XYZ file of C-alpha atoms in Angstrom:
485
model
C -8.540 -3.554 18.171
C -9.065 0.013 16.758
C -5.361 1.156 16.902
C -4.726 -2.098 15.098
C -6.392 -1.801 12.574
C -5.698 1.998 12.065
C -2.544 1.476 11.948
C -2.901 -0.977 9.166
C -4.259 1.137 7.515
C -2.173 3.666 7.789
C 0.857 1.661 6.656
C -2.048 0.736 3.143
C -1.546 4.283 1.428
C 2.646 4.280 1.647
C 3.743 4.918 -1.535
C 6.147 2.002 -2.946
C 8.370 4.849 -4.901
C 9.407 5.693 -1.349
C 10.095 2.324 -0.014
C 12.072 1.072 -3.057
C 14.754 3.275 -1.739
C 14.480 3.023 1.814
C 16.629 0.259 3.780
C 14.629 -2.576 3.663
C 15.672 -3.581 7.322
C 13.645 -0.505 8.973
C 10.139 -0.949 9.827
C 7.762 0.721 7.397
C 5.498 3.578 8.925
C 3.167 6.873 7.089
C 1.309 7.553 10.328
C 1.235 11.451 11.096
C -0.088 12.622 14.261
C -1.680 15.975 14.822
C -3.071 17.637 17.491
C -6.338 16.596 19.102
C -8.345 19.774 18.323
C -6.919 19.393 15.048
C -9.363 20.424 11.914
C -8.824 20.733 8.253
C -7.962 24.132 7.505
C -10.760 25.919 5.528
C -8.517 27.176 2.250
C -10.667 25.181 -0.400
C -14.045 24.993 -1.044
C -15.188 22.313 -3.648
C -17.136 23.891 -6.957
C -18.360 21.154 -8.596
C -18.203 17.730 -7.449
C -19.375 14.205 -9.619
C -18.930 10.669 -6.906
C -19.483 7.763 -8.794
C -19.924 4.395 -6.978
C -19.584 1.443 -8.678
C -21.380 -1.660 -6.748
C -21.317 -4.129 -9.777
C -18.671 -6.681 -8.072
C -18.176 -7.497 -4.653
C -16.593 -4.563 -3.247
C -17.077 -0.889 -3.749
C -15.812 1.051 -6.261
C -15.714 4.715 -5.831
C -14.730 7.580 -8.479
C -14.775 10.799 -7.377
C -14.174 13.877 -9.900
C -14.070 17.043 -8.018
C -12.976 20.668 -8.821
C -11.608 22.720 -5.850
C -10.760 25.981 -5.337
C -8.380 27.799 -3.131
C -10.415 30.435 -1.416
C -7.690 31.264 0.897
C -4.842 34.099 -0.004
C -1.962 32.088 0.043
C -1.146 29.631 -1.952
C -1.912 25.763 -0.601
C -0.834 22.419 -1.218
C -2.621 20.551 0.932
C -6.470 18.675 0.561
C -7.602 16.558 3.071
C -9.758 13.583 2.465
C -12.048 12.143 5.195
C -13.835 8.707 6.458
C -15.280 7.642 9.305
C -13.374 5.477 11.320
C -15.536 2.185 10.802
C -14.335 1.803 7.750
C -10.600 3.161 7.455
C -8.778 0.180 7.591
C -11.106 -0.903 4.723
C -10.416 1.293 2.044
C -7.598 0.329 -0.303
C -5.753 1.689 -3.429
C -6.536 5.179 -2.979
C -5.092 7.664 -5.465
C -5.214 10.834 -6.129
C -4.520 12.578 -9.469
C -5.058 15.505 -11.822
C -8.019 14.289 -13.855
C -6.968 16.819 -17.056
C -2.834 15.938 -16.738
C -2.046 12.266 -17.039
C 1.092 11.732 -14.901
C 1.485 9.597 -11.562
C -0.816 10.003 -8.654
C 0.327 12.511 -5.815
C 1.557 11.686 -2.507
C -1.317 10.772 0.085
C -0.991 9.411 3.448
C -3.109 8.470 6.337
C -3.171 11.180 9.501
C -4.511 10.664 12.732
C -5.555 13.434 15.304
C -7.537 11.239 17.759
C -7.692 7.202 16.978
C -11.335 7.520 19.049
C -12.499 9.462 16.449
C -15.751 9.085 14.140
C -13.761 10.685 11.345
C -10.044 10.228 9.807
C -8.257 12.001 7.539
C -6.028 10.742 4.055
C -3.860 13.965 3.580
C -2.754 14.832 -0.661
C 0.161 16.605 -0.881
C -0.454 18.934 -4.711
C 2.500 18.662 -6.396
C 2.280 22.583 -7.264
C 0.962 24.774 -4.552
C -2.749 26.295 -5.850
C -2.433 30.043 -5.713
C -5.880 32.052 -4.447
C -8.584 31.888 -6.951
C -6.889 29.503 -8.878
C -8.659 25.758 -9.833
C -7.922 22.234 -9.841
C -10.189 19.087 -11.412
C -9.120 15.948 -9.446
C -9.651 12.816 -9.698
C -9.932 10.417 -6.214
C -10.153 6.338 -6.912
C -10.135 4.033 -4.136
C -12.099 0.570 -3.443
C -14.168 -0.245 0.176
C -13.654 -3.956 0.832
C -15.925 -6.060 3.112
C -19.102 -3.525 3.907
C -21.704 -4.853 1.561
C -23.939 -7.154 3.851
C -26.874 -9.624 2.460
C -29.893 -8.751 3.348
C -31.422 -11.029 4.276
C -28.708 -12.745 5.675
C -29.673 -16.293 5.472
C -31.202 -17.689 2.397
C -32.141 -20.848 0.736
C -30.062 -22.706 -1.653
C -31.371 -21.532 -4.700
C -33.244 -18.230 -3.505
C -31.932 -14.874 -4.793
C -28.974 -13.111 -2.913
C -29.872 -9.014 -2.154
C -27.018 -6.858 -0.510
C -27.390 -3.590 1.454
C -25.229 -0.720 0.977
C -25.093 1.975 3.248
C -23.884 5.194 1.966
C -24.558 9.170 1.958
C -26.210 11.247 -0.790
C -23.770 14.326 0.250
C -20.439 13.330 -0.141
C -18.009 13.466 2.878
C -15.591 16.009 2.743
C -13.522 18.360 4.636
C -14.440 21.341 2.490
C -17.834 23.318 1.913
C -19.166 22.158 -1.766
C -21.149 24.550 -4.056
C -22.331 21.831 -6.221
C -22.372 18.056 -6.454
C -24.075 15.038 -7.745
C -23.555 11.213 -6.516
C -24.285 8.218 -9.153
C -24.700 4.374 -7.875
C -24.581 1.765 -11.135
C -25.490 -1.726 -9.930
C -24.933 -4.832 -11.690
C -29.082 -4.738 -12.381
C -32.185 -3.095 -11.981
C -33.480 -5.264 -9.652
C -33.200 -2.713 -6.597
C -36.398 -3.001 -4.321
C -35.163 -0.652 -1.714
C -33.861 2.173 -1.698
C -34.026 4.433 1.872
C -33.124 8.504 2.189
C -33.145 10.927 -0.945
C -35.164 10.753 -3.626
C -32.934 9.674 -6.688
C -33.616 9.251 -10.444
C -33.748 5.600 -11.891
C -32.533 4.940 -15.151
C -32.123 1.213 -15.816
C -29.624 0.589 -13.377
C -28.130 3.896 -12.599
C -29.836 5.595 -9.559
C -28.820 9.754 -9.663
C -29.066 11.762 -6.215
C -28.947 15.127 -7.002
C -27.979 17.292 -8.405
C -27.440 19.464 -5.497
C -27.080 23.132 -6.089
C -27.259 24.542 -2.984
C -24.190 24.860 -0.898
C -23.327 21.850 1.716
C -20.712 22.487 4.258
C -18.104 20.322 5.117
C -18.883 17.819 7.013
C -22.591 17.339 6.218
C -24.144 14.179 5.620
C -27.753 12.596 4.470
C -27.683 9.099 5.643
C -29.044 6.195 2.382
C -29.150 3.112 1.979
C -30.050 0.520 -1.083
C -30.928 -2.766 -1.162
C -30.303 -4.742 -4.582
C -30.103 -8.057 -6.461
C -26.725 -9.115 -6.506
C -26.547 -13.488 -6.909
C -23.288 -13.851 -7.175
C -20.596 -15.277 -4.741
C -18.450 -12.261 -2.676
C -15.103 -13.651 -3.413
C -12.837 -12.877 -0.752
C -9.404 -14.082 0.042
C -8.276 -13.776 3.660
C -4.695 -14.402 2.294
C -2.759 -14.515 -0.808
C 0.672 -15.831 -0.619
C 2.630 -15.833 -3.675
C 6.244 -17.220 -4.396
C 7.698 -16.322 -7.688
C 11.039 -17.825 -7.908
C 13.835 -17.576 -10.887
C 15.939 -20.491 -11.775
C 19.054 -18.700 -14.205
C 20.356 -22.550 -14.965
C 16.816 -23.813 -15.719
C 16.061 -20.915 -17.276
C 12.551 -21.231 -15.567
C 10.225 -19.145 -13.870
C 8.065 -21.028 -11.598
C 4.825 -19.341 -9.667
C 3.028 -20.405 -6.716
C -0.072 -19.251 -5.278
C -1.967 -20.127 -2.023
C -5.011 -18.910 -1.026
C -7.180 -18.835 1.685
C -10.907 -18.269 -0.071
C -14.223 -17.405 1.893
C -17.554 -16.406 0.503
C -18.684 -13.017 2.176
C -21.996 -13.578 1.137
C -25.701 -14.794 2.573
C -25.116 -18.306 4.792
C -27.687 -21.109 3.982
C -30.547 -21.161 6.571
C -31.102 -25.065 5.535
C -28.757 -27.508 5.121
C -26.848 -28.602 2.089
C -29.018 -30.410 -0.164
C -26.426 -32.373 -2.355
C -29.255 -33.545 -4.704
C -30.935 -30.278 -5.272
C -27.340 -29.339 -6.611
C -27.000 -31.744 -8.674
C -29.945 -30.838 -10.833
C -29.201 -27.230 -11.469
C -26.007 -27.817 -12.633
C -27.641 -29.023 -16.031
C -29.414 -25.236 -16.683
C -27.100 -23.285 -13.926
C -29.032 -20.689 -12.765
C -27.587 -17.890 -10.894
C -26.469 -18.261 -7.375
C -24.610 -17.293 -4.509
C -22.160 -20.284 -4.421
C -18.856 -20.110 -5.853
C -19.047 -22.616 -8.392
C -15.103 -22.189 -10.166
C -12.629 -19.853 -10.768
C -10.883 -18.747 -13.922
C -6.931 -17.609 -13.722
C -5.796 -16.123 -17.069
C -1.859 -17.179 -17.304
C 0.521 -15.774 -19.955
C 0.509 -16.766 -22.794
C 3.498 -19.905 -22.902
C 2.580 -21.275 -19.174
C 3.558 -24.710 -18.299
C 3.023 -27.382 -16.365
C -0.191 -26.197 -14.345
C -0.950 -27.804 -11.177
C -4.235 -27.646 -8.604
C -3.994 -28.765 -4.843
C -5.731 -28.577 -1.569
C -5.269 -29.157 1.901
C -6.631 -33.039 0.569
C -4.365 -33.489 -2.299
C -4.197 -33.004 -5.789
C -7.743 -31.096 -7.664
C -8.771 -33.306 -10.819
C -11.357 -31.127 -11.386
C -9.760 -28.465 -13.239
C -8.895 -27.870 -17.316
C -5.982 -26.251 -18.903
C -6.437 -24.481 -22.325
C -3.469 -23.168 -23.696
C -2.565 -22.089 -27.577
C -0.636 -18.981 -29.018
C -3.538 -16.504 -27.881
C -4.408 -17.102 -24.244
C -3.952 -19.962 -21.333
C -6.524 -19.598 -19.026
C -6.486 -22.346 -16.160
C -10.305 -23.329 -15.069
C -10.932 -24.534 -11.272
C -13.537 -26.192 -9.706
C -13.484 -26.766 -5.682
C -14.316 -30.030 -4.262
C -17.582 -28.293 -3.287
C -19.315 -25.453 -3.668
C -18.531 -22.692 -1.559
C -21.978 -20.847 -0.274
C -21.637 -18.173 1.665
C -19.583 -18.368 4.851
C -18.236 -20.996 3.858
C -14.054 -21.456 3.242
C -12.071 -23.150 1.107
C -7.745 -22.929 0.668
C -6.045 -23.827 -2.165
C -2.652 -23.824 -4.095
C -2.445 -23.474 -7.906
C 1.221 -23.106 -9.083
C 3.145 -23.114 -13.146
C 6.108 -22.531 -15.136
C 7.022 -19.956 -17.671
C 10.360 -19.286 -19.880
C 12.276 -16.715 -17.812
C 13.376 -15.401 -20.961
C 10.078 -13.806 -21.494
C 10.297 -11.992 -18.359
C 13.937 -10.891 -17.657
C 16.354 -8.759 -19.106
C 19.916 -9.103 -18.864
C 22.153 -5.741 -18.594
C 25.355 -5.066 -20.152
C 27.215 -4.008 -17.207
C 30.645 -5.366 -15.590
C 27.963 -6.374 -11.988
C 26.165 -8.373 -14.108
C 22.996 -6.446 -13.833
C 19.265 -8.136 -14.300
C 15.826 -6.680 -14.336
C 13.085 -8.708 -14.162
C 9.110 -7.494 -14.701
C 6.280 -9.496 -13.658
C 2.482 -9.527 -12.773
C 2.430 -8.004 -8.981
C -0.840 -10.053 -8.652
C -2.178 -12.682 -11.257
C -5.075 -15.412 -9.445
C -8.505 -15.218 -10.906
C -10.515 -13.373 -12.904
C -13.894 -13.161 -12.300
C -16.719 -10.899 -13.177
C -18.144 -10.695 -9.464
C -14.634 -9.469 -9.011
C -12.298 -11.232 -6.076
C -10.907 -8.974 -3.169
C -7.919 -9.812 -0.953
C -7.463 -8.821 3.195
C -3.637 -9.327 2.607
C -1.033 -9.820 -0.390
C 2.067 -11.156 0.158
C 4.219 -11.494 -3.075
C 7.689 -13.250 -1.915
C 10.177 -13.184 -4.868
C 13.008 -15.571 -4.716
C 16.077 -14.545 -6.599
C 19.739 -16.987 -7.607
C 21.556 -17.233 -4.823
C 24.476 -14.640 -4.343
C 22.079 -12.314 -6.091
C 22.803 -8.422 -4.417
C 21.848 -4.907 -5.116
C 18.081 -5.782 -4.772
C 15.969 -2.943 -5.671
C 12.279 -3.195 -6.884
C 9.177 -0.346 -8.287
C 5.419 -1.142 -8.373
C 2.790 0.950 -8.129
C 0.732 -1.053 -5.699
C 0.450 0.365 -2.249
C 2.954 -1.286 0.177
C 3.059 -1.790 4.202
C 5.695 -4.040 4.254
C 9.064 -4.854 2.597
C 12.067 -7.647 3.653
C 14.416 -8.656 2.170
C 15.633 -12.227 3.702
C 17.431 -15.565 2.714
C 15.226 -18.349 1.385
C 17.164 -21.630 1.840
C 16.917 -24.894 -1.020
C 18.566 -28.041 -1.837
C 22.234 -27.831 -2.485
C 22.466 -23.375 -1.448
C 25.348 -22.794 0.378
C 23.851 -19.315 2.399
C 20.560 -19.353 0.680
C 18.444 -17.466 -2.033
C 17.638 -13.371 -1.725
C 14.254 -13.489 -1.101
C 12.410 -10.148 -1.718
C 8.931 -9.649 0.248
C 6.375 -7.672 -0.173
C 2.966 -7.184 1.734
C 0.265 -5.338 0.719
C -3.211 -4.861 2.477
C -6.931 -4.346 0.775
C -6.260 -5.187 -2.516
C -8.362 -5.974 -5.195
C -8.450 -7.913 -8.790
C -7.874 -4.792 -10.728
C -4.143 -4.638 -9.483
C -3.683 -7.316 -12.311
C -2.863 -4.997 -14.679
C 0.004 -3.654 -11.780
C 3.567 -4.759 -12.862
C 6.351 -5.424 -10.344
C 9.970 -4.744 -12.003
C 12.662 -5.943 -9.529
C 16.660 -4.938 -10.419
C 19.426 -6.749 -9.032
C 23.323 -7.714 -9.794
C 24.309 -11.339 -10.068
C 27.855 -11.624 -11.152
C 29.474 -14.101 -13.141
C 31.168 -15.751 -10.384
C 27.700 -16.597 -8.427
C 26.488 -18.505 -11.303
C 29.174 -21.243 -10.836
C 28.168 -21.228 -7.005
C 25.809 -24.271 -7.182
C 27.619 -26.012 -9.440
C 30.561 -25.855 -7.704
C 28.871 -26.601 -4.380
C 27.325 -30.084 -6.247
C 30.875 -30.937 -7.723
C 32.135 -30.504 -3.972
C 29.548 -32.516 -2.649
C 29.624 -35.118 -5.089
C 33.625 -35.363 -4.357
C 33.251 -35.259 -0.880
C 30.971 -38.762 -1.127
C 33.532 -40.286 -3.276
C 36.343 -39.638 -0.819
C 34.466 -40.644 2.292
C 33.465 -43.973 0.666
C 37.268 -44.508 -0.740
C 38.607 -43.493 2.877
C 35.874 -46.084 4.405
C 37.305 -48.567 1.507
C 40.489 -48.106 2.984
C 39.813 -48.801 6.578
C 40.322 -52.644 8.032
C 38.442 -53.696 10.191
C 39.260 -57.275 10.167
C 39.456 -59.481 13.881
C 42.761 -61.293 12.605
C 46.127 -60.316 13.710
C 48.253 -58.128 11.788
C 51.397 -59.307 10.383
């Protein structure tokens, strides 16, 4: 079960620059394997280092500013991250960039020297080699899905949900550090325990540190907190998203189908329908998902709400020339551990999203949201993206850019009414995501030439044709008893 999930991810952290030019029939893979004695070399040393960890939504947020140093007397490229091995194949979006330069983030991969281990490594490749002496601020982002547990982890139905995080005060790292500080913000101030250190409140900022004396690598000071947080944990098992382009409709239609649970505390009663009822004329906070706002762009159509049931009445679509935001409410409120799938789906003008190129292969480029789905202030995480997008048939040339880690990319034939060999499908899977890839585009290139648009047509006329002269050649047929003169 470890080496599975390892190896997921491992596959999280390959950069998508790499894979948009790779054949897209070869199996994706940024595992490294060392040697078993293997150990971060000692050329750095960490001067000052600031970890912020943001537990306001339902996952972890972490922002760490650090400024290393190359001790060593040649010049090095290479900084090693670490986590232990509980929660590798948790961590998602990870990137690594010069806080004072604003340009893309730097290579960084997963590298394994034992998969028993307690501790892994992410490896960032610098850009520039750091001469000796010399300094570097970076800047490390990355998000921790699933490790926040309620506490306590059954409740009643309207008592107040408290979560636990477990954490250090020194933060990991392969690298002695002269100097740091770690932050947590929570959501509120409501934090009754808090185990290990001794930090400084300040409304809802706790402050460990700061810690002047030098901590080698390695060295930890095991915390932990325990703080109000009644909200739901919304967490999607699986996203699947179809985004398909119609060139003769001119339409882009988008379909999304999710597989919801609540990660948060379970009910230790049973559902009191009634006792629902009434607080949903004050709604006080609670742990339940009660609905779920998806921001469209501006110009969606034709909004639809199903379930595994049938079709959702209980949902509103505003839409004018600012915003169209479509609201959802389940069939039931989803408490924690509870599940609920779904499929929303909509149409937009393609126009607004694709861009035709003046070139004799009839060249398109088409930009849309990687991820859309809900927007919610608890924040909503996903276990597993995949983002299929559905191209005209005879479309060729596929190439696509995003900055969203990838694991997975296929490229495959998506058959519909009336295709002769089928649609270019373009897929794309992507592991431990989070809401905050909304803002992530996906631009996706391909050539469709002239002729291909008259394929369907064509194909219809044929069809069509082909009915006519079966039924005249039936027409023509006699089958009477008599005899024949």
């Amino acid at each position: 079960m470890r080496s599975s999930s390892f190896i997921a991810a491992c596959l999280a952290l390959f950069p998508s620059t790499i894979i948009a030019d790779s054949n897209l029939s070869e199996p994706l893979s940024s595992q490294q394997i060392l040697p078993d004695n293997f150990k971060p070399p000692q050329v750095f040393q960490n001067v000052n280092l600031l970890r912020n960890t943001n537990l306001e939504k339902g996952y972890i947020r972490e922002t760490v500013n650090v400024v290393i140093e190359n001790i060593d007397s040649k010049p090095q490229d290479e900084y090693y991250i670490p986590f232990s091995a509980d929660v590798i194949d948790k961590v998602g979006g990870l990137e690594v960039r010069d806080k004072k330069n604003a340009g893309p983030p730097f290579k960084t991969e997963l590298v394994e020297y034992d998969p028993y281990s307690s501790t892994q490594f992410f490896r960032t490749t610098l850009p520039q080699s750091l001469s000796p002496k010399s300094q570097l601020t970076l800047s490390i982002t990355y998000h921790i899905l699933s490790t926040l547990t309620p506490l306590p982890f059954k409740i009643a139905q309207n008592d107040r949900q408290y979560l636990r995080h477990t954490f250090s005060t020194y933060t990991p790292s392969a690298y002695p550090t002269l100097k740091q500080k770690t932050k947590l913000k929570f959501s509120t101030p409501d934090v009754p325990d808090a185990i290990g250190g001794s930090p400084e409140r300040q409304g809802s900022t706790f402050t460990y540190g700061p810690y002047n004396d030098p901590i080698p690598a390695g060295a930890l000071e095991p915390a932990s907190v325990r703080y109000e947080f009644t909200k739901p944990i919304i967490h999607a098992t699986l996203l699947e998203r179809d985004i398909e382009i119609s060139h003769w409709g001119g339409n882009l239609a988008t379909e999304e189908r999710y597989w919801l649970t609540n990660q948060g505390a379970h009910l230790r009663e049973n559902f009191n329908r009634v006792q629902w009822a009434a607080t949903q004329y004050y709604k006080p906070p609670t742990s339940a998902l009660r609905e779920l706002n998806v921001p469209l762009k501006v110009g969606s159509l034709n909004p639809y709400f199903t379930d595994d049931i049938g079709n959702v009445s209980t949902s509103r679509f505003r839409s004018n020339k600012k915003e169209a935001v479509l609201e959802l409410k389940p069939r039931y409120p989803v408490f924690g551990g509870w599940k609920y799938s779904f499929r929303i789906g909509w149409d937009a003008n393609l126009k607004s999203f694709l861009r035709v190129l003046k070139t004799p292969e009839g060249g398109h480029v088409l930009k849309v949201p990687f991820l859309e789905g809900p927007k919610m202030g608890e924040g909503v995480s996903y276990g597993k993206v995949e983002v299929r997008v559905i191209l005209p048939e005879g479309a060729k040339n596929v190439k696509f850019e995003t900055e969203v880690p990838l694991v997975a990319v296929e490229e495959t034939l998506h058959k519909t009414f009336m295709d002769t060999v089928g649609r270019t499908t373009l897929k794309l899977t992507a592991m431990n995501v989070v809401d905050e890839a909304r803002d992530r585009t996906l631009v996706v290139s391909y050539d469709y030439p002239f002729s291909a648009a008259f394929r369907k047509p064509v194909t219809i006329f044929l069809g069509i044709a082909a009915v006519f002269v079966t039924a005249w050649g039936i027409g023509r047929l006699d089958v009477s008893i008599g005899k024949h003169s």
